[in-house]
Amino acid sequence: MTAATTPHGEYSFDNNDVEAADRHNYLGAMLDDLTIERLSGLGNLAGKRFLEFGAGGGSIARWMVDQAGPTGRVLATDINPRHIRTYPGLEVLEHNLVTEAVPEGPWDVIHGRLVLLHIPQREEILRRLCGSLAPGGVVVLEEWETSFRKLVLAAPDKESAALFDLYHDTLVEQILPAKGNDPTWASRVHSVMIEAGLSDVDTTIVARSWPGGTAGALLIEANIGQLREEFLEAGMTPNQLDEICRLVHDPRLVLRGHFTYSTIGRRRQA
Ligand SMILES: C[S@@+](CC[C@H](N)C(=O)[O-])C[C@H]1O[C@@H](n2cnc3c(N)ncnc32)[C@H](O)[C@@H]1O
């Protein structure tokens, strides 16, 4: 199976880990409504050529197939595509955005969600993606801005709230940046798209509450499962990690979800 490595780091949440299927289900539950609203706002999608990169579980790629219809095309790529279920009309490609050229287009719609924030070469990749757009085609990037603190909206007690602050700071200030993640990328996408020559650049920003027992809170359990060694090396204790994994099931805990920046930019007509 593909090693999720890049020349400058290692993708933080390997699709071979046992938690990966849950991760993709949680992300779909949290974000598919927003993504579908944004893509639907592009107008009639029948016959369009879609590239869904870093497709993860593939829920958006399957939705694209239904929109594109028999005259369109949808290609879903991932460095490790094992969780993309087969679907009539969906093409799937094992593909590394860092080391390989953008799959041959041109593309009318290119979408990537929570992919480039993990990849140090994000700006160069975005420029290459823009170069593979058909005239009038769009790039849609959806990313989490995680540099904001104050993650806890409600908690059973102060000690529990403090644990989540510690978890968040450890993850976004130490562990993920060491693997090439940029917690501020989401809020930079808009200007980077303008610099790349795209027009009509538009950003929508959304954050929801994540009560214990729902996808957003449960994602934290998957994060700790996949990065447990890194959390321990960063100084958190096994008891703290276990307590967080217990609390994410407690509905008295309510977290402020990460701000999702959904940014669309269009290549000018020739
Ligand atoms: C956080 S998941 C997001 C999945 C999906 N886009 C979603 O939002 O539900 C990031 C995905 O990007 C993929 N990925 C990471 N590095 C990649 C690379 N260099 N090229 C292509 N895909 C990559 C991972 O394997 C993973 O499936």
GROMACS .gro file of C-alpha atoms and ligand atoms in nm:
model
  297
    1MET     CA    1   0.000   0.000   0.000
    2THR     CA    2   0.114   0.351  -0.072
    3ALA     CA    3   0.319   0.518   0.197
    4ALA     CA    4   0.162   0.857   0.263
    5THR     CA    5   0.495   1.033   0.251
    6THR     CA    6   0.607   1.349   0.078
    7PRO     CA    7   0.961   1.481   0.029
    8HIS     CA    8   0.903   1.726   0.316
    9GLY     CA    9   0.697   1.533   0.563
   10GLU     CA   10   0.443   1.267   0.619
   11TYR     CA   11   0.067   1.303   0.583
   12SER     CA   12  -0.063   1.310   0.940
   13PHE     CA   13  -0.360   1.073   0.916
   14ASP     CA   14  -0.264   0.767   0.710
   15ASN     CA   15  -0.558   0.596   0.538
   16ASN     CA   16  -0.412   0.258   0.642
   17ASP     CA   17  -0.478   0.330   1.012
   18VAL     CA   18  -0.781   0.158   1.169
   19GLU     CA   19  -0.932   0.498   1.255
   20ALA     CA   20  -0.927   0.620   0.894
   21ALA     CA   21  -1.271   0.493   0.788
   22ASP     CA   22  -1.430   0.664   1.090
   23ARG     CA   23  -1.238   0.983   1.007
   24HIS     CA   24  -1.380   0.995   0.655
   25ASN     CA   25  -1.733   0.925   0.778
   26TYR     CA   26  -1.704   1.203   1.038
   27LEU     CA   27  -1.571   1.453   0.783
   28GLY     CA   28  -1.856   1.372   0.548
   29ALA     CA   29  -2.113   1.412   0.824
   30MET     CA   30  -1.966   1.748   0.925
   31LEU     CA   31  -1.884   1.903   0.591
   32ASP     CA   32  -2.069   1.746   0.298
   33ASP     CA   33  -2.371   1.979   0.336
   34LEU     CA   34  -2.151   2.286   0.308
   35THR     CA   35  -1.953   2.144   0.015
   36ILE     CA   36  -2.269   2.047  -0.173
   37GLU     CA   37  -2.419   2.392  -0.112
   38ARG     CA   38  -2.106   2.560  -0.249
   39LEU     CA   39  -2.075   2.333  -0.552
   40SER     CA   40  -2.449   2.359  -0.625
   41GLY     CA   41  -2.407   2.736  -0.632
   42LEU     CA   42  -2.191   2.699  -0.944
   43GLY     CA   43  -2.503   2.639  -1.155
   44ASN     CA   44  -2.586   2.351  -1.387
   45LEU     CA   45  -2.319   2.085  -1.336
   46ALA     CA   46  -2.442   1.839  -1.600
   47GLY     CA   47  -2.167   1.747  -1.845
   48LYS     CA   48  -1.891   1.906  -1.634
   49ARG     CA   49  -1.547   1.751  -1.586
   50PHE     CA   50  -1.468   1.718  -1.213
   51LEU     CA   51  -1.139   1.649  -1.036
   52GLU     CA   52  -1.182   1.560  -0.666
   53PHE     CA   53  -0.831   1.538  -0.520
   54GLY     CA   54  -0.748   1.382  -0.184
   55ALA     CA   55  -1.096   1.233  -0.201
   56GLY     CA   56  -1.074   1.041   0.128
   57GLY     CA   57  -1.397   0.842   0.162
   58GLY     CA   58  -1.526   0.966  -0.174
   59SER     CA   59  -1.871   1.093  -0.066
   60ILE     CA   60  -1.832   1.419  -0.259
   61ALA     CA   61  -1.695   1.238  -0.565
   62ARG     CA   62  -2.006   1.018  -0.572
   63TRP     CA   63  -2.228   1.326  -0.546
   64MET     CA   64  -2.035   1.481  -0.836
   65VAL     CA   65  -2.103   1.175  -1.053
   66ASP     CA   66  -2.475   1.218  -0.996
   67GLN     CA   67  -2.452   1.584  -1.098
   68ALA     CA   68  -2.223   1.535  -1.397
   69GLY     CA   69  -2.446   1.272  -1.555
   70PRO     CA   70  -2.356   1.053  -1.851
   71THR     CA   71  -2.193   1.335  -2.051
   72GLY     CA   72  -1.964   1.448  -1.768
   73ARG     CA   73  -1.657   1.299  -1.602
   74VAL     CA   74  -1.546   1.260  -1.240
   75LEU     CA   75  -1.196   1.157  -1.136
   76ALA     CA   76  -1.131   1.099  -0.765
   77THR     CA   77  -0.765   1.086  -0.663
   78ASP     CA   78  -0.588   1.010  -0.337
   79ILE     CA   79  -0.238   0.919  -0.231
   80ASN     CA   80  -0.408   0.617  -0.073
   81PRO     CA   81  -0.751   0.563  -0.232
   82ARG     CA   82  -0.847   0.247  -0.039
   83HIS     CA   83  -1.156   0.412   0.119
   84ILE     CA   84  -1.308   0.539  -0.207
   85ARG     CA   85  -1.587   0.293  -0.280
   86THR     CA   86  -1.648   0.196  -0.641
   87TYR     CA   87  -1.943   0.380  -0.791
   88PRO     CA   88  -2.079   0.358  -1.146
   89GLY     CA   89  -1.923   0.633  -1.354
   90LEU     CA   90  -1.655   0.723  -1.096
   91GLU     CA   91  -1.288   0.698  -1.200
   92VAL     CA   92  -1.043   0.647  -0.914
   93LEU     CA   93  -0.669   0.709  -0.934
   94GLU     CA   94  -0.392   0.652  -0.680
   95HIS     CA   95  -0.205   0.978  -0.718
   96ASN     CA   96   0.038   1.191  -0.518
   97LEU     CA   97  -0.018   1.563  -0.573
   98VAL     CA   98   0.331   1.646  -0.453
   99THR     CA   99   0.532   1.424  -0.685
  100GLU     CA  100   0.304   1.383  -0.987
  101ALA     CA  101   0.158   1.619  -1.244
  102VAL     CA  102  -0.208   1.715  -1.208
  103PRO     CA  103  -0.408   1.444  -1.391
  104GLU     CA  104  -0.470   1.548  -1.747
  105GLY     CA  105  -0.766   1.783  -1.786
  106PRO     CA  106  -0.876   2.036  -1.861
  107TRP     CA  107  -1.113   2.044  -1.564
  108ASP     CA  108  -1.431   2.247  -1.518
  109VAL     CA  109  -1.441   2.194  -1.140
  110ILE     CA  110  -1.147   2.103  -0.916
  111HIS     CA  111  -1.232   2.046  -0.551
  112GLY     CA  112  -1.013   1.961  -0.254
  113ARG     CA  113  -1.116   1.959   0.112
  114LEU     CA  114  -0.873   1.941   0.403
  115VAL     CA  115  -0.589   1.825   0.181
  116LEU     CA  116  -0.356   2.116   0.099
  117LEU     CA  117  -0.345   2.234   0.462
  118HIS     CA  118  -0.146   1.914   0.530
  119ILE     CA  119   0.100   1.956   0.240
  120PRO     CA  120   0.397   2.196   0.260
  121GLN     CA  121   0.399   2.245  -0.119
  122ARG     CA  122   0.039   2.377  -0.106
  123GLU     CA  123   0.095   2.706  -0.294
  124GLU     CA  124   0.286   2.546  -0.581
  125ILE     CA  125   0.023   2.272  -0.607
  126LEU     CA  126  -0.257   2.530  -0.616
  127ARG     CA  127  -0.084   2.708  -0.905
  128ARG     CA  128  -0.056   2.378  -1.093
  129LEU     CA  129  -0.424   2.304  -1.029
  130CYS     CA  130  -0.517   2.648  -1.165
  131GLY     CA  131  -0.312   2.573  -1.477
  132SER     CA  132  -0.519   2.262  -1.547
  133LEU     CA  133  -0.854   2.444  -1.541
  134ALA     CA  134  -1.056   2.489  -1.857
  135PRO     CA  135  -1.133   2.855  -1.937
  136GLY     CA  136  -1.416   2.954  -1.700
  137GLY     CA  137  -1.341   2.653  -1.476
  138VAL     CA  138  -1.325   2.681  -1.097
  139VAL     CA  139  -1.109   2.563  -0.809
  140VAL     CA  140  -1.295   2.507  -0.481
  141LEU     CA  141  -1.078   2.466  -0.171
  142GLU     CA  142  -1.221   2.396   0.172
  143GLU     CA  143  -0.982   2.414   0.463
  144TRP     CA  144  -0.986   2.444   0.841
  145GLU     CA  145  -0.838   2.749   1.011
  146THR     CA  146  -0.719   2.597   1.338
  147SER     CA  147  -0.505   2.875   1.480
  148PHE     CA  148  -0.799   3.013   1.682
  149ARG     CA  149  -0.814   2.904   2.046
  150LYS     CA  150  -1.119   2.891   2.278
  151LEU     CA  151  -1.238   2.555   2.150
  152VAL     CA  152  -1.471   2.482   2.444
  153LEU     CA  153  -1.826   2.623   2.449
  154ALA     CA  154  -1.945   2.408   2.741
  155ALA     CA  155  -1.793   2.136   2.958
  156PRO     CA  156  -1.884   1.930   3.266
  157ASP     CA  157  -1.615   2.113   3.467
  158LYS     CA  158  -1.315   2.346   3.436
  159GLU     CA  159  -1.063   2.061   3.439
  160SER     CA  160  -1.230   1.902   3.136
  161ALA     CA  161  -1.230   2.232   2.949
  162ALA     CA  162  -0.860   2.283   3.025
  163LEU     CA  163  -0.781   1.936   2.888
  164PHE     CA  164  -0.931   2.027   2.550
  165ASP     CA  165  -0.735   2.351   2.538
  166LEU     CA  166  -0.418   2.150   2.605
  167TYR     CA  167  -0.513   1.894   2.339
  168HIS     CA  168  -0.583   2.165   2.080
  169ASP     CA  169  -0.265   2.360   2.150
  170THR     CA  170  -0.053   2.044   2.139
  171LEU     CA  171  -0.206   1.933   1.810
  172VAL     CA  172  -0.207   2.258   1.615
  173GLU     CA  173   0.103   2.424   1.758
  174GLN     CA  174   0.334   2.123   1.781
  175ILE     CA  175   0.230   1.795   1.623
  176LEU     CA  176   0.067   1.897   1.295
  177PRO     CA  177   0.309   2.179   1.201
  178ALA     CA  178   0.598   1.935   1.250
  179LYS     CA  179   0.436   1.722   0.980
  180GLY     CA  180   0.395   2.012   0.736
  181ASN     CA  181   0.045   2.133   0.830
  182ASP     CA  182  -0.018   2.509   0.819
  183PRO     CA  183  -0.297   2.604   1.066
  184THR     CA  184  -0.333   2.946   0.897
  185TRP     CA  185  -0.357   2.820   0.536
  186ALA     CA  186  -0.737   2.843   0.522
  187SER     CA  187  -0.732   3.218   0.570
  188ARG     CA  188  -0.454   3.263   0.312
  189VAL     CA  189  -0.623   3.070   0.029
  190HIS     CA  190  -0.824   3.371  -0.091
  191SER     CA  191  -0.518   3.589  -0.152
  192VAL     CA  192  -0.315   3.303  -0.300
  193MET     CA  193  -0.595   3.239  -0.551
  194ILE     CA  194  -0.591   3.607  -0.652
  195GLU     CA  195  -0.211   3.595  -0.690
  196ALA     CA  196  -0.254   3.283  -0.906
  197GLY     CA  197  -0.463   3.490  -1.148
  198LEU     CA  198  -0.808   3.356  -1.061
  199SER     CA  199  -1.107   3.592  -1.076
  200ASP     CA  200  -1.439   3.617  -0.887
  201VAL     CA  201  -1.267   3.476  -0.576
  202ASP     CA  202  -1.524   3.420  -0.302
  203THR     CA  203  -1.492   3.281   0.051
  204THR     CA  204  -1.764   3.156   0.284
  205ILE     CA  205  -1.668   3.087   0.647
  206VAL     CA  206  -1.870   2.848   0.862
  207ALA     CA  207  -1.832   2.705   1.214
  208ARG     CA  208  -2.080   2.487   1.402
  209SER     CA  209  -2.094   2.360   1.760
  210TRP     CA  210  -1.976   2.003   1.809
  211PRO     CA  211  -2.151   1.834   2.106
  212GLY     CA  212  -2.001   1.522   2.260
  213GLY     CA  213  -2.114   1.211   2.073
  214THR     CA  214  -2.135   1.385   1.734
  215ALA     CA  215  -1.892   1.365   1.445
  216GLY     CA  216  -1.688   1.675   1.528
  217ALA     CA  217  -1.618   1.563   1.885
  218LEU     CA  218  -1.561   1.200   1.787
  219LEU     CA  219  -1.303   1.308   1.530
  220ILE     CA  220  -1.082   1.397   1.826
  221GLU     CA  221  -1.083   1.032   1.935
  222ALA     CA  222  -0.966   0.936   1.585
  223ASN     CA  223  -0.695   1.206   1.600
  224ILE     CA  224  -0.566   1.072   1.930
  225GLY     CA  225  -0.583   0.714   1.803
  226GLN     CA  226  -0.376   0.800   1.498
  227LEU     CA  227  -0.130   1.033   1.671
  228ARG     CA  228  -0.109   0.886   2.023
  229GLU     CA  229   0.269   0.847   2.017
  230GLU     CA  230   0.311   1.207   1.904
  231PHE     CA  231   0.084   1.337   2.183
  232LEU     CA  232   0.285   1.140   2.439
  233GLU     CA  233   0.616   1.267   2.298
  234ALA     CA  234   0.476   1.621   2.321
  235GLY     CA  235   0.421   1.575   2.695
  236MET     CA  236   0.058   1.471   2.733
  237THR     CA  237  -0.002   1.173   2.961
  238PRO     CA  238  -0.189   0.849   2.883
  239ASN     CA  239  -0.449   0.942   3.148
  240GLN     CA  240  -0.512   1.281   2.987
  241LEU     CA  241  -0.556   1.125   2.643
  242ASP     CA  242  -0.790   0.856   2.779
  243GLU     CA  243  -0.996   1.116   2.964
  244ILE     CA  244  -1.036   1.322   2.645
  245CYS     CA  245  -1.149   1.010   2.457
  246ARG     CA  246  -1.409   0.950   2.729
  247LEU     CA  247  -1.531   1.311   2.730
  248VAL     CA  248  -1.589   1.329   2.352
  249HIS     CA  249  -1.883   1.093   2.409
  250ASP     CA  250  -2.032   1.315   2.684
  251PRO     CA  251  -2.308   1.547   2.553
  252ARG     CA  252  -2.231   1.798   2.830
  253LEU     CA  253  -1.912   1.876   2.637
  254VAL     CA  254  -1.972   2.116   2.348
  255LEU     CA  255  -1.683   2.228   2.129
  256ARG     CA  256  -1.662   2.516   1.884
  257GLY     CA  257  -1.596   2.354   1.550
  258HIS     CA  258  -1.304   2.474   1.342
  259PHE     CA  259  -1.377   2.759   1.104
  260THR     CA  260  -1.422   2.607   0.758
  261TYR     CA  261  -1.313   2.843   0.483
  262SER     CA  262  -1.472   2.750   0.151
  263THR     CA  263  -1.300   2.947  -0.124
  264ILE     CA  264  -1.389   2.947  -0.493
  265GLY     CA  265  -1.185   3.105  -0.772
  266ARG     CA  266  -1.248   3.105  -1.146
  267ARG     CA  267  -1.008   3.092  -1.439
  268ARG     CA  268  -1.085   3.372  -1.680
  269GLN     CA  269  -1.248   3.285  -2.013
  270ALA     CA  270  -0.990   3.273  -2.293
  271LIG     C1  271  -0.816   1.490   0.593
  271LIG     S1  272  -0.841   1.381   0.459
  271LIG     C2  273  -0.975   1.463   0.374
  271LIG     C3  274  -1.052   1.370   0.285
  271LIG     C4  275  -1.166   1.433   0.206
  271LIG     N1  276  -1.116   1.535   0.115
  271LIG     C5  277  -1.269   1.493   0.298
  271LIG     O1  278  -1.268   1.614   0.321
  271LIG     O2  279  -1.353   1.417   0.348
  271LIG     C6  280  -0.704   1.418   0.350
  271LIG     C7  281  -0.694   1.321   0.234
  271LIG     O3  282  -0.589   1.368   0.148
  271LIG     C8  283  -0.509   1.258   0.107
  271LIG     N2  284  -0.372   1.304   0.076
  271LIG     C9  285  -0.276   1.339   0.163
  271LIG     N3  286  -0.163   1.374   0.098
  271LIG    C10  287  -0.189   1.361  -0.035
  271LIG    C11  288  -0.112   1.380  -0.154
  271LIG     N4  289   0.016   1.421  -0.147
  271LIG     N5  290  -0.171   1.358  -0.273
  271LIG    C12  291  -0.300   1.315  -0.280
  271LIG     N6  292  -0.378   1.294  -0.171
  271LIG    C13  293  -0.322   1.316  -0.049
  271LIG    C14  294  -0.513   1.163   0.225
  271LIG     O4  295  -0.479   1.031   0.191
  271LIG    C15  296  -0.658   1.178   0.273
  271LIG     O5  297  -0.744   1.085   0.214
   0.00000   0.00000   0.00000
